[in-house]
CSV table of C-alpha atoms and ligand atoms in Angstrom, one decimal:
chain,number,residue,atom,x,y,z
O,1,UNK,CA,-39.6,29.5,-64.9
O,2,UNK,CA,-42.7,27.9,-66.7
O,3,UNK,CA,-42.9,25.2,-63.9
O,4,UNK,CA,-43.6,28.2,-61.3
O,5,UNK,CA,-46.0,30.1,-63.2
O,6,UNK,CA,-48.1,26.9,-63.8
O,7,UNK,CA,-47.9,26.0,-60.1
O,8,UNK,CA,-49.4,29.4,-58.8
O,9,UNK,CA,-52.2,29.0,-61.4
O,10,UNK,CA,-53.0,25.2,-60.9
O,11,UNK,CA,-53.1,25.7,-57.2
O,12,UNK,CA,-55.4,28.7,-56.8
O,13,UNK,CA,-57.8,26.7,-59.3
O,14,UNK,CA,-57.7,23.7,-57.0
O,15,UNK,CA,-58.0,25.8,-53.9
O,16,UNK,CA,-61.4,26.8,-54.9
O,17,UNK,CA,-62.7,23.8,-55.0
O,18,UNK,CA,-58.5,20.1,-17.3
O,19,UNK,CA,-58.2,18.9,-15.4
O,20,UNK,CA,-56.0,15.8,-14.8
O,21,UNK,CA,-58.7,13.5,-13.2
O,22,UNK,CA,-56.4,11.5,-11.3
O,23,UNK,CA,-55.3,12.2,-7.8
O,24,UNK,CA,-51.5,12.5,-7.4
O,25,UNK,CA,-50.2,10.1,-4.9
O,26,UNK,CA,-46.3,9.9,-5.0
O,27,UNK,CA,-44.3,11.8,-7.3
O,28,UNK,CA,-40.9,10.5,-8.3
O,29,UNK,CA,-38.6,13.3,-7.0
O,30,UNK,CA,-34.8,13.2,-7.7
O,31,UNK,CA,-32.2,14.8,-5.3
O,32,UNK,CA,-33.7,18.3,-5.4
O,33,UNK,CA,-31.2,21.1,-4.6
O,34,UNK,CA,-31.2,24.8,-5.1
O,35,UNK,CA,-30.5,25.4,-8.6
O,36,UNK,CA,-27.8,28.6,-9.1
O,37,UNK,CA,-28.8,29.2,-12.8
O,38,UNK,CA,-31.4,31.9,-13.9
O,39,UNK,CA,-33.3,32.2,-17.0
O,40,UNK,CA,-32.2,35.5,-18.6
O,41,UNK,CA,-33.8,38.2,-16.1
O,42,UNK,CA,-34.4,40.7,-19.0
O,43,UNK,CA,-36.6,38.2,-21.0
O,44,UNK,CA,-39.7,39.9,-21.9
O,45,UNK,CA,-42.0,36.8,-20.9
O,46,UNK,CA,-41.3,37.4,-17.3
O,47,UNK,CA,-43.1,40.4,-16.8
O,48,UNK,CA,-46.3,39.4,-18.6
O,49,UNK,CA,-49.5,39.4,-16.7
O,50,UNK,CA,-51.8,36.7,-17.2
O,51,UNK,CA,-54.6,35.0,-15.5
O,52,UNK,CA,-53.6,31.2,-14.6
O,53,UNK,CA,-57.1,30.0,-14.9
O,54,UNK,CA,-57.5,31.5,-18.2
O,55,UNK,CA,-54.5,30.2,-20.1
O,56,UNK,CA,-51.9,27.4,-19.6
O,57,UNK,CA,-48.2,28.4,-19.6
O,58,UNK,CA,-46.6,26.4,-22.3
O,59,UNK,CA,-43.0,25.1,-22.7
O,60,UNK,CA,-42.2,23.4,-26.2
O,61,UNK,CA,-38.8,21.5,-26.2
O,62,UNK,CA,-37.0,20.7,-29.6
O,63,UNK,CA,-38.9,23.4,-30.9
O,64,UNK,CA,-36.9,24.3,-33.8
O,65,UNK,CA,-37.4,21.4,-35.8
O,66,UNK,CA,-39.9,20.7,-38.4
O,67,UNK,CA,-43.0,20.8,-36.1
O,68,UNK,CA,-42.3,23.0,-33.2
O,69,UNK,CA,-42.4,26.5,-34.8
O,70,UNK,CA,-45.7,25.8,-36.2
O,71,UNK,CA,-47.0,24.5,-33.0
O,72,UNK,CA,-46.0,27.5,-31.3
O,73,UNK,CA,-47.7,29.5,-33.7
O,74,UNK,CA,-51.1,28.0,-33.1
O,75,UNK,CA,-50.7,27.8,-29.5
O,76,UNK,CA,-49.7,31.6,-29.4
O,77,UNK,CA,-53.0,32.4,-31.2
O,78,UNK,CA,-55.0,30.4,-28.8
O,79,UNK,CA,-53.4,31.3,-25.5
O,80,UNK,CA,-51.3,34.4,-26.1
O,81,UNK,CA,-47.8,34.9,-27.4
O,82,UNK,CA,-46.1,35.2,-24.1
O,83,UNK,CA,-47.8,32.3,-22.6
O,84,UNK,CA,-45.8,30.0,-25.1
O,85,UNK,CA,-42.2,29.6,-24.8
O,86,UNK,CA,-40.4,27.8,-27.8
O,87,UNK,CA,-36.9,26.2,-26.6
O,88,UNK,CA,-34.2,24.4,-28.3
O,89,UNK,CA,-30.4,23.7,-28.2
O,90,UNK,CA,-30.1,25.6,-31.7
O,91,UNK,CA,-29.8,29.4,-32.6
O,92,UNK,CA,-33.2,30.5,-33.9
O,93,UNK,CA,-33.6,32.2,-37.0
O,94,UNK,CA,-34.7,36.2,-36.8
O,95,UNK,CA,-38.2,35.7,-37.6
O,96,UNK,CA,-38.7,32.8,-35.0
O,97,UNK,CA,-36.7,34.9,-32.4
O,98,UNK,CA,-38.9,37.9,-32.9
O,99,UNK,CA,-42.1,36.0,-33.1
O,100,UNK,CA,-42.2,35.2,-29.1
O,101,UNK,CA,-40.3,34.0,-26.3
O,102,UNK,CA,-37.6,31.7,-26.9
O,103,UNK,CA,-35.1,30.2,-24.6
O,104,UNK,CA,-32.1,27.9,-24.6
O,105,UNK,CA,-33.2,24.5,-23.1
O,106,UNK,CA,-31.1,21.0,-23.4
O,107,UNK,CA,-33.4,18.3,-22.3
O,108,UNK,CA,-30.4,16.5,-21.1
O,109,UNK,CA,-29.6,18.9,-18.6
O,110,UNK,CA,-32.1,18.2,-15.8
O,111,UNK,CA,-31.5,21.4,-13.5
O,112,UNK,CA,-31.7,23.7,-16.2
O,113,UNK,CA,-35.0,22.4,-17.6
O,114,UNK,CA,-36.5,22.1,-14.1
O,115,UNK,CA,-35.3,25.8,-13.5
O,116,UNK,CA,-37.0,27.0,-16.9
O,117,UNK,CA,-40.5,25.2,-15.6
O,118,UNK,CA,-40.2,26.6,-12.1
O,119,UNK,CA,-39.1,30.3,-13.1
O,120,UNK,CA,-41.7,30.3,-15.8
O,121,UNK,CA,-44.6,28.8,-14.0
O,122,UNK,CA,-44.9,26.3,-17.0
O,123,UNK,CA,-48.2,24.1,-16.6
O,124,UNK,CA,-48.2,22.4,-20.2
O,125,UNK,CA,-45.2,21.0,-21.5
O,126,UNK,CA,-44.8,19.7,-25.3
O,127,UNK,CA,-41.9,17.5,-25.7
O,128,UNK,CA,-40.7,17.6,-29.1
O,129,UNK,CA,-37.0,17.0,-29.0
O,130,UNK,CA,-35.9,13.6,-30.4
O,131,UNK,CA,-33.5,12.1,-32.9
O,132,UNK,CA,-35.7,10.8,-36.0
O,133,UNK,CA,-35.6,7.3,-37.6
O,134,UNK,CA,-32.9,7.7,-40.1
O,135,UNK,CA,-30.5,10.1,-38.1
O,136,UNK,CA,-31.1,7.9,-35.1
O,137,UNK,CA,-29.9,4.6,-37.0
O,138,UNK,CA,-26.7,6.9,-38.0
O,139,UNK,CA,-26.1,7.8,-34.2
O,140,UNK,CA,-27.5,5.3,-31.8
O,141,UNK,CA,-25.7,6.6,-28.7
O,142,UNK,CA,-26.8,10.1,-29.1
O,143,UNK,CA,-30.4,8.8,-30.2
O,144,UNK,CA,-30.6,6.8,-26.8
O,145,UNK,CA,-29.5,9.9,-24.7
O,146,UNK,CA,-31.9,12.4,-26.5
O,147,UNK,CA,-34.8,10.1,-26.9
O,148,UNK,CA,-34.7,8.0,-23.7
O,149,UNK,CA,-32.6,9.9,-20.9
O,150,UNK,CA,-34.0,13.1,-22.0
O,151,UNK,CA,-37.4,11.6,-21.9
O,152,UNK,CA,-36.7,10.7,-18.3
O,153,UNK,CA,-35.9,14.1,-17.2
O,154,UNK,CA,-38.9,15.5,-18.9
O,155,UNK,CA,-41.3,13.0,-17.4
O,156,UNK,CA,-39.9,13.6,-13.5
O,157,UNK,CA,-40.2,17.3,-13.9
O,158,UNK,CA,-43.8,17.2,-15.3
O,159,UNK,CA,-44.5,14.8,-12.4
O,160,UNK,CA,-42.8,17.0,-10.0
O,161,UNK,CA,-44.6,20.0,-11.1
O,162,UNK,CA,-47.8,18.6,-12.1
O,163,UNK,CA,-47.5,19.4,-15.8
O,164,UNK,CA,-49.8,18.6,-18.7
O,165,UNK,CA,-47.4,16.7,-20.8
O,166,UNK,CA,-47.8,16.0,-24.6
O,167,UNK,CA,-45.3,13.5,-26.1
O,168,UNK,CA,-45.5,12.6,-29.7
O,169,UNK,CA,-45.1,9.0,-30.7
O,170,UNK,CA,-45.0,7.7,-34.4
O,171,UNK,CA,-45.8,5.1,-36.8
O,172,UNK,CA,-42.0,4.0,-36.3
O,173,UNK,CA,-43.3,2.8,-32.8
O,174,UNK,CA,-44.4,-0.6,-34.6
O,175,UNK,CA,-42.4,-3.1,-36.3
O,176,UNK,CA,-42.4,-6.1,-38.9
O,177,UNK,CA,-44.4,-8.3,-36.5
O,178,UNK,CA,-47.3,-5.6,-36.1
O,179,UNK,CA,-50.3,-5.8,-38.1
O,180,UNK,CA,-49.7,-3.3,-40.9
O,181,UNK,CA,-52.8,-2.8,-42.9
O,182,UNK,CA,-54.4,-1.3,-40.8
O,183,UNK,CA,-52.2,-0.9,-37.5
O,184,UNK,CA,-54.5,-0.7,-34.5
O,185,UNK,CA,-53.6,1.3,-31.2
O,186,UNK,CA,-53.1,-1.8,-29.2
O,187,UNK,CA,-51.1,-4.8,-31.0
O,188,UNK,CA,-47.6,-6.0,-30.9
O,189,UNK,CA,-44.8,-3.4,-31.0
O,190,UNK,CA,-41.3,-4.4,-31.7
O,191,UNK,CA,-39.8,-1.8,-33.7
O,192,UNK,CA,-36.3,-2.3,-35.3
O,193,UNK,CA,-34.9,1.1,-34.9
O,194,UNK,CA,-33.5,2.9,-31.8
O,195,UNK,CA,-36.3,5.7,-32.9
O,196,UNK,CA,-39.0,3.2,-32.4
O,197,UNK,CA,-37.8,1.6,-29.4
O,198,UNK,CA,-37.4,5.0,-27.7
O,199,UNK,CA,-41.0,6.0,-28.8
O,200,UNK,CA,-42.4,2.6,-27.3
O,201,UNK,CA,-40.5,3.3,-24.2
O,202,UNK,CA,-41.9,6.8,-24.1
O,203,UNK,CA,-45.4,5.5,-24.3
O,204,UNK,CA,-45.1,2.9,-21.9
O,205,UNK,CA,-43.4,5.2,-19.4
O,206,UNK,CA,-45.7,8.0,-19.9
O,207,UNK,CA,-48.7,5.6,-19.2
O,208,UNK,CA,-46.8,4.2,-16.2
O,209,UNK,CA,-46.4,7.7,-14.8
O,210,UNK,CA,-50.0,8.5,-15.4
O,211,UNK,CA,-51.4,5.4,-13.5
O,212,UNK,CA,-48.6,5.5,-10.7
O,213,UNK,CA,-48.3,9.1,-10.1
O,214,UNK,CA,-51.3,10.7,-11.8
O,215,UNK,CA,-49.0,12.5,-14.3
O,216,UNK,CA,-51.7,14.2,-17.0
O,217,UNK,CA,-49.6,12.3,-20.0
O,218,UNK,CA,-51.1,12.4,-23.4
O,219,UNK,CA,-49.7,11.2,-26.8
O,220,UNK,CA,-50.3,10.9,-30.2
O,221,UNK,CA,-48.7,8.7,-32.7
O,222,UNK,CA,-48.2,10.9,-35.6
O,223,UNK,CA,-47.7,9.6,-39.4
O,224,UNK,CA,-45.1,11.2,-41.6
O,225,UNK,CA,-45.6,14.9,-41.4
O,226,UNK,CA,-45.6,17.0,-44.6
O,227,UNK,CA,-44.9,20.8,-44.4
O,228,UNK,CA,-44.0,23.5,-46.7
O,229,UNK,CA,-42.3,26.1,-44.4
O,230,UNK,CA,-40.0,23.9,-42.3
O,231,UNK,CA,-37.8,21.0,-43.1
O,232,UNK,CA,-37.8,17.7,-41.8
O,233,UNK,CA,-34.9,16.7,-39.2
O,234,UNK,CA,-33.9,13.3,-41.0
O,235,UNK,CA,-36.6,10.8,-41.1
O,236,UNK,CA,-37.8,8.0,-43.5
O,237,UNK,CA,-40.8,10.1,-44.5
O,238,UNK,CA,-38.7,12.9,-45.6
O,239,UNK,CA,-39.0,12.1,-49.2
O,240,UNK,CA,-42.6,13.4,-49.1
O,241,UNK,CA,-41.4,17.0,-48.2
O,242,UNK,CA,-38.7,17.0,-50.8
O,243,UNK,CA,-40.2,16.0,-53.8
O,244,UNK,CA,-42.0,19.2,-53.8
O,245,UNK,CA,-38.9,21.4,-53.5
O,246,UNK,CA,-37.2,19.4,-56.0
O,247,UNK,CA,-40.2,19.6,-58.2
O,248,UNK,CA,-40.0,23.4,-58.3
O,249,UNK,CA,-36.4,23.6,-58.3
O,250,UNK,CA,-35.3,21.2,-60.9
O,251,UNK,CA,-38.1,19.1,-62.3
O,252,UNK,CA,-36.2,16.2,-61.1
O,253,UNK,CA,-36.6,14.1,-57.9
O,254,UNK,CA,-34.7,11.0,-57.0
O,255,UNK,CA,-36.5,8.8,-54.4
O,256,UNK,CA,-34.6,6.6,-51.8
O,257,UNK,CA,-37.7,4.3,-51.5
O,258,UNK,CA,-39.2,1.9,-53.8
O,259,UNK,CA,-42.4,3.2,-55.7
O,260,UNK,CA,-44.7,0.9,-54.0
O,261,UNK,CA,-43.7,1.8,-50.3
O,262,UNK,CA,-47.1,2.7,-48.6
O,263,UNK,CA,-46.9,4.7,-45.5
O,264,UNK,CA,-49.4,6.9,-43.3
O,265,UNK,CA,-48.8,10.5,-43.7
O,266,UNK,CA,-50.3,13.9,-42.8
O,267,UNK,CA,-50.4,17.7,-43.5
O,268,UNK,CA,-48.8,19.6,-40.5
O,269,UNK,CA,-51.8,21.7,-39.9
O,270,UNK,CA,-53.9,18.3,-39.3
O,271,UNK,CA,-51.2,17.1,-37.0
O,272,UNK,CA,-51.0,20.4,-34.9
O,273,UNK,CA,-54.7,20.7,-34.8
O,274,UNK,CA,-54.8,17.1,-33.2
O,275,UNK,CA,-52.2,18.0,-30.8
O,276,UNK,CA,-54.0,21.0,-29.5
O,277,UNK,CA,-57.2,19.1,-29.4
O,278,UNK,CA,-56.1,16.0,-27.5
O,279,UNK,CA,-54.3,18.5,-25.1
O,280,UNK,CA,-57.7,20.2,-24.3
O,281,UNK,CA,-59.9,17.4,-24.2
O,282,UNK,CA,-61.6,16.6,-21.0
O,283,UNK,CA,-59.5,13.8,-18.9
O,284,UNK,CA,-62.8,11.9,-18.8
O,285,UNK,CA,-63.0,11.8,-22.5
O,286,UNK,CA,-59.6,9.9,-23.0
O,287,UNK,CA,-60.2,6.1,-22.6
O,288,UNK,CA,-56.3,5.8,-23.6
O,289,UNK,CA,-53.4,7.8,-22.9
O,290,UNK,CA,-51.9,7.0,-26.5
O,291,UNK,CA,-53.8,7.2,-29.5
O,292,UNK,CA,-53.0,6.8,-33.4
O,293,UNK,CA,-54.1,9.7,-35.7
O,294,UNK,CA,-54.4,9.2,-39.4
O,295,UNK,CA,-55.4,11.2,-42.4
O,296,UNK,CA,-54.0,9.5,-45.8
O,297,UNK,CA,-51.9,6.7,-47.0
O,298,UNK,CA,-50.0,6.7,-50.1
O,299,UNK,CA,-47.0,5.5,-52.0
O,300,UNK,CA,-44.3,7.3,-53.8
O,301,UNK,CA,-45.6,6.7,-57.0
O,302,UNK,CA,-49.2,7.9,-56.0
O,303,UNK,CA,-47.5,11.1,-54.6
O,304,UNK,CA,-45.5,11.5,-57.8
O,305,UNK,CA,-48.7,11.2,-60.0
O,306,UNK,CA,-50.5,13.8,-57.8
O,307,UNK,CA,-47.4,16.2,-58.2
O,308,UNK,CA,-47.3,15.7,-61.8
O,309,UNK,CA,-50.8,17.2,-62.1
O,310,UNK,CA,-48.9,20.5,-61.2
O,311,UNK,CA,-45.5,19.9,-62.8
O,312,UNK,CA,-46.3,17.5,-65.5
O,313,UNK,CA,-42.6,17.5,-66.9
O,314,UNK,CA,-41.5,16.1,-63.3
O,315,UNK,CA,-39.0,13.3,-63.7
O,316,UNK,CA,-38.8,10.6,-60.8
O,317,UNK,CA,-36.3,8.2,-60.7
O,318,UNK,CA,-35.7,5.6,-57.9
O,319,UNK,CA,-32.2,4.8,-56.1
O,320,UNK,CA,-33.3,2.7,-53.0
O,321,UNK,CA,-31.5,3.5,-49.7
O,322,UNK,CA,-31.4,0.3,-48.1
O,323,UNK,CA,-31.6,1.4,-44.3
O,324,UNK,CA,-34.6,3.7,-45.0
O,325,UNK,CA,-36.3,1.1,-47.3
O,326,UNK,CA,-35.8,-1.5,-44.4
O,327,UNK,CA,-37.3,0.9,-41.9
O,328,UNK,CA,-40.2,1.7,-44.2
O,329,UNK,CA,-41.1,-1.9,-44.8
O,330,UNK,CA,-41.3,-2.6,-41.1
O,331,UNK,CA,-43.9,0.4,-40.5
O,332,UNK,CA,-47.6,0.8,-40.9
O,333,UNK,CA,-49.1,0.9,-44.2
O,334,UNK,CA,-52.5,2.2,-42.7
O,335,UNK,CA,-53.4,3.5,-39.4
O,336,UNK,CA,-56.4,2.7,-37.6
O,337,UNK,CA,-57.3,5.8,-35.6
O,338,UNK,CA,-61.0,5.1,-34.8
O,339,UNK,CA,-60.4,5.3,-31.0
O,340,UNK,CA,-59.3,9.0,-31.4
O,341,UNK,CA,-62.2,9.7,-33.8
O,342,UNK,CA,-64.6,8.1,-31.2
O,343,UNK,CA,-63.1,9.7,-27.6
O,344,UNK,CA,-62.4,13.2,-28.5
O,345,UNK,CA,-63.9,13.5,-32.3
O,346,UNK,CA,-60.5,13.7,-34.3
O,347,UNK,CA,-61.2,14.3,-37.8
O,348,UNK,CA,-58.5,15.4,-40.4
O,349,UNK,CA,-59.0,18.1,-43.0
O,350,UNK,CA,-56.6,17.3,-45.5
O,351,UNK,CA,-56.5,14.2,-48.0
O,352,UNK,CA,-54.0,13.7,-50.8
O,353,UNK,CA,-55.2,16.3,-53.4
O,354,UNK,CA,-55.8,18.9,-50.8
O,355,UNK,CA,-52.1,18.5,-49.3
O,356,UNK,CA,-50.6,18.9,-52.8
O,357,UNK,CA,-52.8,21.8,-53.7
O,358,UNK,CA,-51.8,23.5,-50.6
O,359,UNK,CA,-48.2,22.5,-50.9
O,360,UNK,CA,-47.8,24.1,-54.5
O,361,UNK,CA,-50.0,27.0,-53.2
O,362,UNK,CA,-47.7,27.7,-50.7
O,363,UNK,CA,-44.1,26.8,-52.3
O,364,UNK,CA,-45.1,28.3,-55.7
O,365,UNK,CA,-46.0,31.8,-54.4
O,366,UNK,CA,-42.8,31.6,-52.2
O,367,UNK,CA,-40.8,30.9,-55.2
O,368,UNK,CA,-42.5,34.0,-57.2
O,369,UNK,CA,-41.6,36.1,-54.3
O,370,UNK,CA,-38.1,35.0,-54.2
O,371,UNK,CA,-37.6,35.5,-57.8
O,372,UNK,CA,-39.0,38.8,-57.7
O,373,UNK,CA,-36.6,39.9,-55.1
B,401,NAI,N1,-42.0,15.1,-38.2
B,401,NAI,C1,-42.5,14.0,-38.2
B,401,NAI,O1,-42.8,13.5,-39.5
B,401,NAI,C2,-42.9,13.0,-37.1
B,401,NAI,C3,-42.5,13.6,-36.0
B,401,NAI,N2,-42.8,12.9,-34.9
B,401,NAI,C4,-42.3,13.4,-33.6
B,401,NAI,O2,-42.5,14.9,-33.3
B,401,NAI,C5,-41.5,15.5,-32.7
B,401,NAI,C6,-41.1,16.7,-33.2
B,401,NAI,O3,-40.7,16.5,-34.6
B,401,NAI,P1,-39.8,17.0,-35.7
B,401,NAI,O4,-40.3,18.7,-35.4
B,401,NAI,O5,-40.0,16.6,-36.8
B,401,NAI,O6,-38.2,16.9,-35.2
B,401,NAI,P2,-36.9,17.5,-35.8
B,401,NAI,O7,-35.8,16.4,-35.9
B,401,NAI,O8,-37.3,18.0,-36.9
B,401,NAI,O9,-36.5,18.2,-34.4
B,401,NAI,C7,-36.3,17.9,-33.2
B,401,NAI,C8,-35.4,19.1,-32.2
B,401,NAI,O10,-34.9,18.5,-31.3
B,401,NAI,C9,-34.0,19.4,-30.9
B,401,NAI,N3,-32.9,18.5,-30.1
B,401,NAI,C10,-32.1,17.7,-30.2
B,401,NAI,N4,-31.3,17.4,-29.1
B,401,NAI,C11,-31.9,18.2,-28.1
B,401,NAI,C12,-31.6,18.2,-26.8
B,401,NAI,N5,-30.6,17.5,-26.2
B,401,NAI,N6,-32.3,19.3,-26.2
B,401,NAI,C13,-33.2,20.0,-26.7
B,401,NAI,N7,-33.5,19.8,-28.1
B,401,NAI,C14,-32.9,19.1,-28.8
B,401,NAI,C15,-33.2,19.4,-32.4
B,401,NAI,O11,-32.2,20.8,-32.0
B,401,NAI,C16,-34.4,19.9,-33.1
B,401,NAI,O12,-34.5,21.1,-33.3
B,401,NAI,C17,-40.4,14.3,-32.5
B,401,NAI,O13,-40.4,13.9,-30.9
B,401,NAI,C18,-40.8,13.3,-33.5
B,401,NAI,O14,-40.4,12.0,-33.1
B,401,NAI,C19,-43.5,11.7,-34.9
B,401,NAI,C20,-43.8,11.3,-35.9
B,401,NAI,C21,-43.7,12.0,-37.2
B,402,AKB,C1,-42.7,9.0,-39.1
B,402,AKB,C2,-41.7,9.7,-38.4
B,402,AKB,O1,-41.7,9.6,-37.4
B,402,AKB,C3,-40.5,10.6,-38.8
B,402,AKB,N1,-41.0,11.3,-39.8
B,402,AKB,C4,-39.5,9.6,-39.6
B,402,AKB,O2,-39.7,9.3,-40.7
B,402,AKB,O3,-38.7,9.0,-38.7
């Protein structure tokens, strides 16, 4: 297939080019009973010996989505394979299951979650479970349960067991009355989606638990994240991943947003790097507990033009989805992340050209492998 051959060549050419710091006063404790349920006793990670002062013991919730597997890979490189437990309510693919500890964890099951934290001596928790913007609008009761009730469970367990807690927020935590170009850290936040409302709630609850109970809560507002080896889970920014797959597969892409819809975006490696960096930042460096992070900002038209440098035959048509368009029109066009850059040295590596080169380098070689088999 000529498209794929060109991709590999073009891509390789372009490629050359702790401390909490806050005394815990009172911890919100729910009715605590003895939990009879045990984590599988033959799980390999129970037998691991490690020095607690060396490495955190990490749990990732909602880890089988677009971002969790990549995060686990990064954290395992840093802290050791067996110190990072991936969890979700879905069944992991073989390669994920055999790459390190995996466990079932439903964040709506408070006792089960607490038991996992205790039995595995968890010290850091990355809370990734969520329903994203588009799927959240399609099922508001479930989004409310997972994104709000689930968060309450996680917050209480984190406070009770003195965990360092990371909860991602999003550009979706802003709304039509927020300044959109650029959007600063502190401004009006009146989102119009259940996803956005739940994320503002998460930011405020996490900060409240920090000041009230000394919880070491850390939060980054992510832009739309673009990745090659994982699929997005039902957001408004998903088009920016799909265009690469469709360009390679069929040379045709139908976009559900208007060509001029500008949104902040980021390559997954930058997103995960920022997540680790903010978790490792000394508490005294953090003047805030919730930071915007930014890398690039583009429209579907900008992205299509960049993709067409690799796939000149790509045909892009627009068939606007009113729900997703209304969401995108209420979100930031550009993100001001100067506080993150100042406080803990945030710096992105990927702008639009590097992002597109990297995506095609990854997907192009993948397609060639698939073809050869
Ligand atoms: N991917 C993106 O562009 C962005 C993501 N974020 C945030 O980052 C986090 C991770 O995002 P993605 O990986 O893209 O999400 P995703 O939608 O791909 O994955 C979410 C995961 O949560 C799991 N989940 C659902 N209900 C659950 C429950 N009751 N208990 C445990 N797990 C449950 C799902 O099975 C799924 O694997 C989310 O909190 C999201 O809001 C923020 C901004 C941008
Ligand atoms: C930006 C996000 O939070 C997510 N990708 C979505 O589009 O819902």
